[in-house]
Amino acid sequence: MGHIVIRNLNKHFSERRGARRTGNGAGGLAGETISVLDDVNLEFENGEMVCILGPSGCGKTTLLRIIAGFDEQFEGQVNVDGQPVDGPCADHIFLFQSSGLLPWMTVRQNVGLGLRQMQDQAKHDETLREYIEIVELEGFEDHYPHQLSGGMQRRAELARALAVNPELLIMDEPFSGLDFFTHMKMREEVVNMHDYIGKTMLMVTHDIDDALIMGDRIVVMSGRPSTIKLARKLDFPRPRDFEHNEELSRLRAEVFLMLGVPYAV
Amino acid sequence: MRNNRFKLKYVLPVISFTLLVLIWELLARYAGWSAHVFPAPEQVATGMLELIADGSLFKHAVASLYRVTMGFYLAFLIGVPTGIVLGRWQFARTLLNPVVQFLRPISPLAWIPLAMLWFGIGDPPAIFLIFLASFFPLAVSTMIAVTAINPTYFQVAANFNFSAWERIKLIVVPAIVPAVVTAMRITITIAWLVVVAAEMIAVQSGLGYLILDSRNALRMDYVMDGMIAIGAIGLLLDVIMKRLGRFESTEWASG
């Protein structure tokens, strides 16, 4: 489960401020719309780790929000497991770019959000402990989010997402704001987690190396209006090594170029 | 260093109060006003002991506190849910907010004639005035706090299939606690201001009545005792409200 098909997806924002600004003859009409996603066609296999790259503000987050069901104002078809998306649900968990942990709840309460329906108290506690152990937050169960470091907050949110055993995990820049070492550790943890649970994961990132190291599939989007510049499967063995795998290093240079960054400044 | 700061926290207020009494004493002694017009601290202290001894200060303070408590909690019980409804429901906000904003600036004291006509004399009109004074700040602060909740939390709620009741219980209520406690601190002070004014007109007890009655008897020392009691209780109410807001689960808002 977690098979995603996107056909002819178009998304516009009506730019009210823009309409006022360009209203005095600069060619803008009142109620002008800005195209964010332009005819996006994508297909992700079940269980894939998909990394989406693109310049700032290109609509990566918008794409994720549409797949998660938070944004229903679009044209085209977005199917998850053969069903058109219909609002958010606990099978498609979204990890927010800024922390989505509820600040008034402890780690235990936050992670327990997805287990509210569980009747059996012993099983509930067991599952809770299991997921807190997976992200190595034992001993921090009764801490509030603001008492945790940035990396621990991300791990707690990851545990909360995994605890509901979702078919699809959607992550919006899960490593942003983390220091270098925490970033590296988190990357490893997410890859291991993906190997372990085998569910489809979508991840938006700014980091080309993240995408090439983690992804089973990489998607590169252009600036606004966003089109798909590249969508390819990455069949490289892990651990991935840019220096010794020529094809991977060629691809890396290509992606850098595609994103308009001259490689190796 | 930490210990010093702790000491200063208690020593400095004592110094400022001592200074206040000192200035008062100097004015009473050298300004040349009659003791009937400007009683000295000693005279006021004697009067205070008399009022405490015959139980009247306690009786009046309890009467005032009863009215404030009743009016304030009534306003809390109705105002906070009203604020939540206005904050969560755009339609209700558009419908009712103009009316609320129209009624809000009317001083509760302007309602005194109507309150007396509707509720007679005694506790009910005073409680009604306290209610009016407390309801609007509580409802409006709650409404603003609810509209300010980070929309991400509602998306989390949608993602984890929260019911409407769970959205209120697990998101809205805990999110607004810090703002509502602050609003309660400000509002209890307003309520306390209003009860004294209301007691000067509508009732035969309470600290406001004590002041009015003492003025009629030309006992300015008792008037000042009434004022001191009002100030002291006001200070106490603020301390209690501040304590109320200190849960571990609300510390996220102060950081």
Coordinates of C-alpha atoms in Angstrom, one line a residue:
Chain A
M1 CA 0.0 0.0 0.0
G2 CA 1.1 3.6 -0.5
H3 CA 1.1 3.6 -4.3
I4 CA 0.6 7.2 -5.6
V5 CA -0.4 8.3 -9.0
I6 CA -0.6 12.0 -10.0
R7 CA -2.0 12.9 -13.3
N8 CA -2.2 16.4 -14.9
L9 CA -2.1 18.1 -11.6
N10 CA -2.5 21.9 -11.8
K11 CA -2.6 24.3 -8.9
H12 CA -3.2 28.1 -8.9
F13 CA -3.2 30.6 -6.1
S14 CA -5.3 33.7 -6.6
E15 CA -2.9 36.4 -5.6
R16 CA -5.0 39.2 -4.1
R17 CA -2.1 41.4 -3.0
G18 CA -0.5 41.0 -6.5
A19 CA -3.7 42.1 -8.1
R20 CA -3.6 45.3 -6.2
R21 CA 0.0 45.9 -6.8
T22 CA -0.2 45.4 -10.6
G23 CA -3.6 47.0 -10.9
N24 CA -2.3 50.3 -12.4
G25 CA -1.6 49.0 -15.8
A26 CA 1.3 46.8 -15.3
G27 CA -0.5 44.1 -17.2
G28 CA -2.1 42.5 -14.2
L29 CA -5.8 41.9 -14.1
A30 CA -7.9 42.0 -10.9
G31 CA -8.1 38.5 -9.4
E32 CA -4.9 37.4 -11.1
T33 CA -3.9 33.8 -10.4
I34 CA -0.4 32.5 -10.1
S35 CA 0.3 29.1 -11.3
V36 CA 2.1 27.0 -8.8
L37 CA 2.0 23.5 -10.2
D38 CA 1.9 23.1 -14.0
D39 CA 0.8 19.7 -15.3
V40 CA 2.6 17.5 -12.8
N41 CA 2.6 13.8 -13.6
L42 CA 4.2 11.5 -11.1
E43 CA 4.0 7.9 -10.0
F44 CA 5.5 6.5 -6.9
E45 CA 5.7 2.8 -6.2
N46 CA 4.6 1.2 -3.0
G47 CA 7.2 1.4 -0.3
E48 CA 9.5 3.9 -2.0
M49 CA 11.5 6.6 -0.4
V50 CA 10.9 9.6 -2.6
C51 CA 13.0 12.7 -2.3
I52 CA 11.7 15.9 -3.9
L53 CA 14.1 18.7 -4.7
G54 CA 13.5 22.1 -6.0
P55 CA 14.2 25.8 -5.5
S56 CA 12.6 27.7 -2.7
G57 CA 8.9 28.6 -3.1
C58 CA 8.5 26.3 -6.1
G59 CA 5.5 24.4 -4.7
K60 CA 7.1 21.4 -3.2
T61 CA 5.2 21.9 0.1
T62 CA 2.0 22.6 -1.9
L63 CA 2.5 19.2 -3.7
L64 CA 2.9 17.4 -0.4
R65 CA -0.1 19.2 1.2
I66 CA -2.2 18.1 -1.8
I67 CA -1.1 14.5 -1.4
A68 CA -1.8 14.7 2.3
G69 CA -5.3 16.0 1.7
F70 CA -4.8 19.4 3.4
D71 CA -5.3 21.3 0.1
E72 CA -8.3 20.3 -2.0
Q73 CA -8.3 23.3 -4.4
F74 CA -6.5 21.7 -7.4
E75 CA -7.2 20.4 -10.9
G76 CA -6.2 16.9 -12.0
Q77 CA -6.0 13.6 -10.4
V78 CA -4.2 12.5 -7.2
N79 CA -4.8 8.9 -6.3
V80 CA -3.4 7.0 -3.3
D81 CA -3.8 3.3 -3.6
G82 CA -6.4 3.8 -6.4
Q83 CA -8.5 6.2 -4.3
P84 CA -8.7 9.9 -5.0
V85 CA -7.4 11.8 -1.9
D86 CA -10.2 13.0 0.2
G87 CA -9.1 15.1 3.2
P88 CA -6.5 14.2 5.7
C89 CA -6.5 10.9 7.4
A90 CA -4.4 8.8 9.9
D91 CA -3.2 6.6 7.1
H92 CA -1.2 9.5 5.5
I93 CA 0.7 11.3 8.2
F94 CA 2.3 14.6 7.5
L95 CA 5.4 15.8 9.4
F96 CA 5.4 19.5 9.5
Q97 CA 8.4 21.7 8.6
S98 CA 8.0 23.6 11.9
S99 CA 7.3 21.3 14.8
G100 CA 3.9 19.8 14.7
L101 CA 4.2 18.5 18.3
L102 CA 1.5 19.9 20.6
P103 CA 3.5 22.0 23.0
W104 CA 1.1 21.4 25.9
M105 CA 1.6 17.7 25.8
T106 CA 4.5 15.6 27.0
V107 CA 6.4 13.3 24.6
R108 CA 4.2 10.4 25.9
Q109 CA 1.0 12.3 25.2
N110 CA 2.1 13.4 21.8
V111 CA 3.2 10.0 20.7
G112 CA 0.0 8.6 22.1
L113 CA -2.2 10.8 19.9
G114 CA -2.4 8.1 17.2
L115 CA -3.2 5.4 19.8
R116 CA -6.3 7.0 21.3
Q117 CA -8.6 4.3 19.9
M118 CA -6.7 1.5 21.4
Q119 CA -8.9 -0.1 24.1
D120 CA -6.4 -2.5 25.6
Q121 CA -4.4 -0.4 28.1
A122 CA -1.5 -2.8 28.3
K123 CA -1.1 -3.0 24.6
H124 CA -1.4 0.8 24.4
D125 CA 1.5 1.2 26.8
E126 CA 3.5 -1.5 25.1
T127 CA 3.1 0.2 21.6
L128 CA 3.9 3.6 23.1
R129 CA 7.1 2.3 24.7
E130 CA 8.1 0.5 21.5
Y131 CA 7.9 3.6 19.3
I132 CA 9.6 5.8 21.9
E133 CA 12.4 3.2 22.0
I134 CA 12.7 3.2 18.2
V135 CA 13.5 6.9 18.2
E136 CA 15.6 6.6 21.3
L137 CA 13.7 8.9 23.5
E138 CA 13.5 6.6 26.6
G139 CA 13.7 8.7 29.7
F140 CA 12.2 11.7 28.0
E141 CA 8.6 10.5 28.0
D142 CA 7.4 13.1 30.5
H143 CA 9.3 16.0 28.9
Y144 CA 7.5 18.8 27.1
P145 CA 8.6 19.6 23.5
H146 CA 10.2 22.9 24.6
Q147 CA 12.4 21.0 27.0
L148 CA 13.9 18.9 24.1
S149 CA 16.5 19.8 21.5
G150 CA 15.5 20.3 17.9
G151 CA 16.7 16.8 16.9
M152 CA 14.8 15.2 19.7
Q153 CA 11.6 17.1 18.8
R154 CA 11.9 15.7 15.2
R155 CA 12.4 12.2 16.5
A156 CA 9.4 12.6 18.8
E157 CA 7.3 13.7 15.9
L158 CA 8.6 10.8 13.9
A159 CA 7.6 8.4 16.6
R160 CA 4.1 9.9 16.8
A161 CA 3.7 9.4 13.0
L162 CA 5.0 5.9 13.0
A163 CA 2.9 4.8 16.0
V164 CA -0.3 5.0 13.9
N165 CA 1.4 2.7 11.4
P166 CA 0.5 4.9 8.4
E167 CA 0.6 3.6 4.8
L168 CA 2.3 6.9 3.8
L169 CA 4.6 9.2 5.6
I170 CA 5.0 12.7 4.2
M171 CA 7.9 14.8 5.5
D172 CA 8.3 18.5 4.7
E173 CA 12.0 19.3 5.2
P174 CA 12.4 17.1 8.2
F175 CA 16.1 18.1 8.8
S176 CA 15.8 21.9 8.4
G177 CA 17.1 23.8 11.4
L178 CA 19.2 20.9 12.7
D179 CA 22.9 21.2 13.2
F180 CA 25.2 19.2 10.9
F181 CA 25.7 16.1 13.2
T182 CA 22.1 15.9 14.2
H183 CA 21.2 16.1 10.5
M184 CA 23.6 13.2 9.6
K185 CA 22.2 11.1 12.5
M186 CA 18.6 11.8 11.6
R187 CA 19.2 11.0 8.0
E188 CA 20.6 7.6 9.0
E189 CA 17.7 7.0 11.3
V190 CA 15.1 7.8 8.7
V191 CA 16.8 5.5 6.2
N192 CA 16.9 2.7 8.8
M193 CA 13.3 3.4 9.7
H194 CA 12.3 3.1 6.1
D195 CA 14.1 -0.2 5.7
Y196 CA 12.4 -1.4 8.8
I197 CA 8.8 -0.4 8.2
G198 CA 8.9 -0.5 4.4
K199 CA 6.2 2.1 3.9
T200 CA 6.1 4.8 1.2
M201 CA 7.8 8.0 2.4
L202 CA 7.8 11.3 0.6
M203 CA 10.3 13.9 1.6
V204 CA 10.9 17.4 0.5
T205 CA 14.4 18.6 1.0
H206 CA 16.8 21.4 0.0
D207 CA 19.8 19.1 0.3
I208 CA 20.9 17.4 -2.9
D209 CA 23.0 14.9 -1.0
D210 CA 20.1 14.0 1.3
A211 CA 18.1 13.2 -1.8
L212 CA 20.8 11.1 -3.6
I213 CA 21.8 9.2 -0.5
M214 CA 18.3 8.5 0.9
G215 CA 16.0 8.3 -2.2
D216 CA 14.8 5.2 -4.0
R217 CA 13.4 7.8 -6.4
I218 CA 14.4 11.4 -6.9
V219 CA 12.1 14.2 -8.2
V220 CA 13.5 17.6 -9.3
M221 CA 11.0 20.4 -9.7
S222 CA 11.6 23.7 -11.5
G223 CA 10.8 27.1 -10.2
R224 CA 7.3 28.5 -10.3
P225 CA 5.2 27.5 -12.1
S226 CA 6.6 24.1 -11.1
T227 CA 7.1 21.4 -13.7
I228 CA 8.8 18.1 -13.2
K229 CA 12.4 18.4 -14.5
L230 CA 13.5 15.0 -13.5
A231 CA 11.9 11.9 -11.9
R232 CA 14.0 8.9 -11.9
K233 CA 14.5 5.8 -9.9
L234 CA 17.9 5.5 -8.1
D235 CA 19.1 1.9 -8.3
F236 CA 22.4 2.5 -6.6
P237 CA 23.6 0.1 -3.8
R238 CA 23.9 1.4 -0.3
P239 CA 25.8 2.8 1.4
R240 CA 26.0 5.3 -1.5
D241 CA 29.3 6.8 -2.3
F242 CA 29.7 9.8 -4.6
E243 CA 33.5 9.4 -5.0
H244 CA 33.5 5.8 -6.3
N245 CA 30.3 5.5 -8.1
E246 CA 30.8 7.4 -11.3
E247 CA 27.2 7.3 -12.4
L248 CA 26.0 8.7 -9.0
S249 CA 28.6 11.5 -9.1
R250 CA 27.6 12.4 -12.7
L251 CA 23.9 12.5 -11.6
R252 CA 24.9 14.7 -8.6
A253 CA 26.6 17.2 -10.9
E254 CA 23.6 17.1 -13.2
V255 CA 21.1 17.8 -10.4
F256 CA 23.3 20.7 -9.1
L257 CA 23.2 22.1 -12.6
M258 CA 19.5 21.5 -12.9
L259 CA 18.9 23.6 -9.8
G260 CA 21.1 26.4 -11.1
V261 CA 23.8 25.9 -8.6
P262 CA 27.3 25.7 -10.1
Y263 CA 28.8 22.6 -8.5
A264 CA 31.9 22.8 -6.3
V265 CA 32.1 26.6 -5.9
Chain B
M1 CA 24.1 36.0 43.3
R2 CA 20.9 34.1 42.9
N3 CA 20.3 34.3 46.6
N4 CA 20.9 38.0 46.5
R5 CA 18.3 38.5 43.8
F6 CA 15.9 36.4 45.8
K7 CA 16.4 38.7 48.8
L8 CA 16.1 41.8 46.7
K9 CA 12.7 40.6 45.5
Y10 CA 11.4 40.9 49.0
V11 CA 13.5 43.7 50.4
L12 CA 12.9 46.3 47.7
P13 CA 9.0 46.3 48.0
V14 CA 9.4 46.7 51.8
I15 CA 11.6 49.7 51.1
S16 CA 9.1 51.3 48.7
F17 CA 6.2 50.8 51.1
T18 CA 8.3 52.3 54.0
L19 CA 9.1 55.3 51.8
L20 CA 5.4 55.7 51.0
V21 CA 4.4 55.7 54.7
L22 CA 7.3 58.1 55.5
I23 CA 6.2 60.7 52.9
W24 CA 2.7 60.3 54.2
E25 CA 3.9 60.9 57.8
L26 CA 5.9 63.9 56.8
L27 CA 3.0 65.4 54.9
A28 CA 0.6 64.9 57.8
R29 CA 3.1 66.4 60.3
Y30 CA 4.4 69.5 58.3
A31 CA 1.9 70.3 55.6
G32 CA -0.4 71.9 58.1
W33 CA -3.6 70.1 57.1
S34 CA -6.2 69.3 59.8
A35 CA -6.2 65.7 61.0
H36 CA -9.8 65.5 59.9
V37 CA -8.8 66.2 56.3
F38 CA -5.5 64.3 56.2
P39 CA -5.1 61.7 59.0
A40 CA -1.6 60.6 59.9
P41 CA -0.5 57.0 59.6
E42 CA -0.7 56.4 63.3
Q43 CA -4.3 57.5 63.4
V44 CA -5.2 55.4 60.4
A45 CA -3.4 52.4 62.0
T46 CA -5.4 52.9 65.2
G47 CA -8.6 53.1 63.1
M48 CA -7.6 49.9 61.4
L49 CA -7.2 48.1 64.7
E50 CA -10.6 49.3 65.7
L51 CA -12.2 48.1 62.5
I52 CA -10.5 44.7 62.8
A53 CA -11.4 44.4 66.5
D54 CA -15.1 45.0 66.0
G55 CA -15.1 42.6 63.0
S56 CA -16.6 45.2 60.6
L57 CA -13.5 45.3 58.3
F58 CA -13.7 41.5 57.9
K59 CA -17.4 41.6 57.3
H60 CA -17.2 44.3 54.6
A61 CA -14.2 42.6 52.9
V62 CA -16.1 39.3 52.8
A63 CA -19.2 41.0 51.4
S64 CA -17.1 42.6 48.6
L65 CA -15.1 39.4 47.9
Y66 CA -18.4 37.4 47.7
R67 CA -19.8 39.8 45.0
V68 CA -16.5 39.8 43.0
T69 CA -16.2 36.0 43.2
M70 CA -19.8 35.5 42.1
G71 CA -19.7 38.0 39.3
F72 CA -16.2 37.1 38.1
Y73 CA -16.9 33.3 38.0
L74 CA -20.2 33.8 36.3
A75 CA -18.4 35.9 33.7
F76 CA -15.7 33.2 33.4
L77 CA -18.2 30.4 32.9
I78 CA -20.1 32.3 30.2
G79 CA -17.3 34.5 28.8
V80 CA -14.7 31.9 28.0
P81 CA -17.0 29.5 26.1
T82 CA -18.5 32.5 24.3
G83 CA -14.9 33.5 23.3
I84 CA -14.2 30.0 22.1
V85 CA -17.4 29.9 19.9
L86 CA -16.6 33.4 18.5
G87 CA -13.0 32.4 17.9
R88 CA -13.7 29.1 16.2
W89 CA -16.8 30.0 14.2
Q90 CA -16.3 32.7 11.6
F91 CA -20.1 33.1 11.2
A92 CA -20.7 33.8 14.9
R93 CA -17.8 36.2 14.9
T94 CA -19.1 38.3 12.0
L95 CA -22.6 38.2 13.5
L96 CA -21.8 39.1 17.1
N97 CA -18.4 40.8 17.2
P98 CA -19.7 44.2 16.3
V99 CA -22.3 44.1 19.1
V100 CA -19.6 43.0 21.6
Q101 CA -17.3 45.8 20.5
F102 CA -20.2 48.2 20.8
L103 CA -21.1 47.1 24.4
R104 CA -17.5 46.7 25.6
P105 CA -16.6 50.4 25.9
I106 CA -19.7 51.3 28.0
S107 CA -18.5 51.5 31.5
P108 CA -20.2 49.1 33.9
L109 CA -20.9 52.1 36.1
A110 CA -23.2 53.5 33.4
W111 CA -25.4 50.4 34.0
I112 CA -25.9 51.2 37.7
P113 CA -29.3 52.9 37.2
L114 CA -30.7 50.1 35.1
A115 CA -29.1 47.4 37.3
M116 CA -30.8 48.9 40.4
L117 CA -34.1 49.1 38.5
W118 CA -33.9 45.5 37.3
F119 CA -32.4 43.8 40.3
G120 CA -33.3 46.1 43.2
I121 CA -30.8 46.7 45.9
G122 CA -28.5 44.2 47.6
D123 CA -26.1 41.7 46.0
P124 CA -27.7 41.0 42.6
P125 CA -27.1 44.4 41.0
A126 CA -23.5 44.5 42.3
I127 CA -22.9 41.0 41.0
F128 CA -24.5 42.0 37.7
L129 CA -22.1 44.9 37.4
I130 CA -19.1 42.8 38.2
F131 CA -20.3 40.3 35.6
L132 CA -20.6 43.0 32.9
A133 CA -17.1 44.4 33.8
S134 CA -15.5 40.9 33.6
F135 CA -17.5 39.3 30.8
F136 CA -16.2 41.4 27.9
P137 CA -12.5 41.4 28.6
L138 CA -12.6 37.6 29.2
A139 CA -14.7 36.9 26.1
V140 CA -12.7 39.1 23.8
S141 CA -9.3 37.9 25.1
T142 CA -10.4 34.3 24.7
M143 CA -11.7 35.0 21.1
I144 CA -8.3 36.6 20.2
A145 CA -6.4 33.7 21.8
V146 CA -8.4 31.1 19.8
T147 CA -8.0 32.9 16.5
A148 CA -4.2 33.1 17.2
I149 CA -3.8 29.3 17.6
N150 CA -1.2 28.0 15.1
P151 CA -3.2 26.4 12.3
T152 CA -0.6 23.6 12.1
Y153 CA -2.2 22.2 15.3
F154 CA -5.6 21.9 13.6
Q155 CA -3.9 20.1 10.7
V156 CA -2.3 17.7 13.2
A157 CA -5.8 17.2 14.6
A158 CA -7.2 16.5 11.2
N159 CA -4.3 14.1 10.5
F160 CA -5.0 12.1 13.7
N161 CA -8.8 12.0 13.1
F162 CA -9.7 14.2 16.1
S163 CA -13.5 14.6 16.7
A164 CA -14.9 18.1 17.2
W165 CA -14.9 17.6 20.9
E166 CA -11.2 16.4 20.9
R167 CA -10.3 19.5 18.9
I168 CA -11.7 21.6 21.7
K169 CA -10.4 19.5 24.5
L170 CA -6.9 18.7 23.2
I171 CA -6.1 21.7 21.0
V172 CA -8.2 24.8 21.8
V173 CA -8.5 24.7 25.6
P174 CA -4.8 23.9 26.3
A175 CA -3.6 26.4 23.7
I176 CA -5.5 29.3 25.2
V177 CA -4.8 28.6 28.9
P178 CA -1.8 31.1 29.1
A179 CA -3.7 33.9 27.4
V180 CA -6.9 33.3 29.4
V181 CA -4.9 33.3 32.7
T182 CA -3.4 36.7 31.7
A183 CA -6.9 37.9 30.9
M184 CA -8.1 36.7 34.3
R185 CA -5.4 38.6 36.0
I186 CA -6.3 41.9 34.3
T187 CA -10.0 41.2 34.6
I188 CA -10.0 40.5 38.4
T189 CA -8.4 43.9 38.9
I190 CA -11.2 45.5 36.9
A191 CA -13.8 43.6 38.8
W192 CA -12.3 44.7 42.1
L193 CA -12.4 48.4 40.9
V194 CA -16.0 48.1 39.9
V195 CA -17.3 46.4 43.1
V196 CA -16.1 49.3 45.2
A197 CA -17.9 51.8 43.0
A198 CA -21.1 49.6 42.9
E199 CA -21.1 49.3 46.7
M200 CA -21.2 53.1 47.0
I201 CA -24.6 53.1 45.5
A202 CA -26.5 49.9 45.6
V203 CA -25.8 48.2 48.9
Q204 CA -25.4 48.5 52.7
S205 CA -22.2 46.5 53.0
G206 CA -18.8 46.0 51.5
L207 CA -15.6 48.0 51.4
G208 CA -17.1 50.6 49.1
Y209 CA -20.0 51.1 51.5
L210 CA -17.5 51.3 54.4
I211 CA -15.7 54.2 52.7
L212 CA -19.0 56.0 51.8
D213 CA -20.4 55.5 55.3
S214 CA -17.2 56.7 56.9
R215 CA -17.2 59.8 54.7
N216 CA -20.7 60.6 55.9
A217 CA -19.4 60.2 59.5
L218 CA -16.4 62.4 58.6
R219 CA -14.0 59.7 59.6
M220 CA -11.3 60.1 57.1
D221 CA -9.1 57.6 58.9
Y222 CA -11.7 54.9 58.3
V223 CA -11.9 56.0 54.6
M224 CA -8.2 55.4 54.3
D225 CA -8.5 52.1 56.1
G226 CA -11.0 51.1 53.5
M227 CA -8.6 52.1 50.7
I228 CA -5.7 50.2 52.3
A229 CA -7.9 47.1 52.6
I230 CA -8.9 47.4 48.9
G231 CA -5.3 47.8 47.8
A232 CA -4.1 44.9 50.0
I233 CA -6.8 42.5 48.7
G234 CA -6.3 43.6 45.1
L235 CA -2.6 42.8 45.5
L236 CA -3.5 39.4 47.0
L237 CA -5.9 38.6 44.2
D238 CA -3.2 39.3 41.6
V239 CA -0.7 37.0 43.4
I240 CA -3.4 34.2 43.5
M241 CA -4.1 34.7 39.8
K242 CA -0.4 34.6 39.0
R243 CA 0.0 31.3 40.9
L244 CA -3.0 29.9 39.0
G245 CA -1.2 30.2 35.7
R246 CA 1.9 28.2 36.7
F247 CA 1.5 24.7 35.4
E248 CA 4.3 22.9 33.7
S249 CA 2.1 22.4 30.7
T250 CA 1.8 26.1 30.1
E251 CA 5.5 26.9 30.3
W252 CA 5.8 26.5 26.6
A253 CA 4.1 29.9 26.2
S254 CA 6.6 31.8 28.4
G255 CA 9.7 30.6 26.6

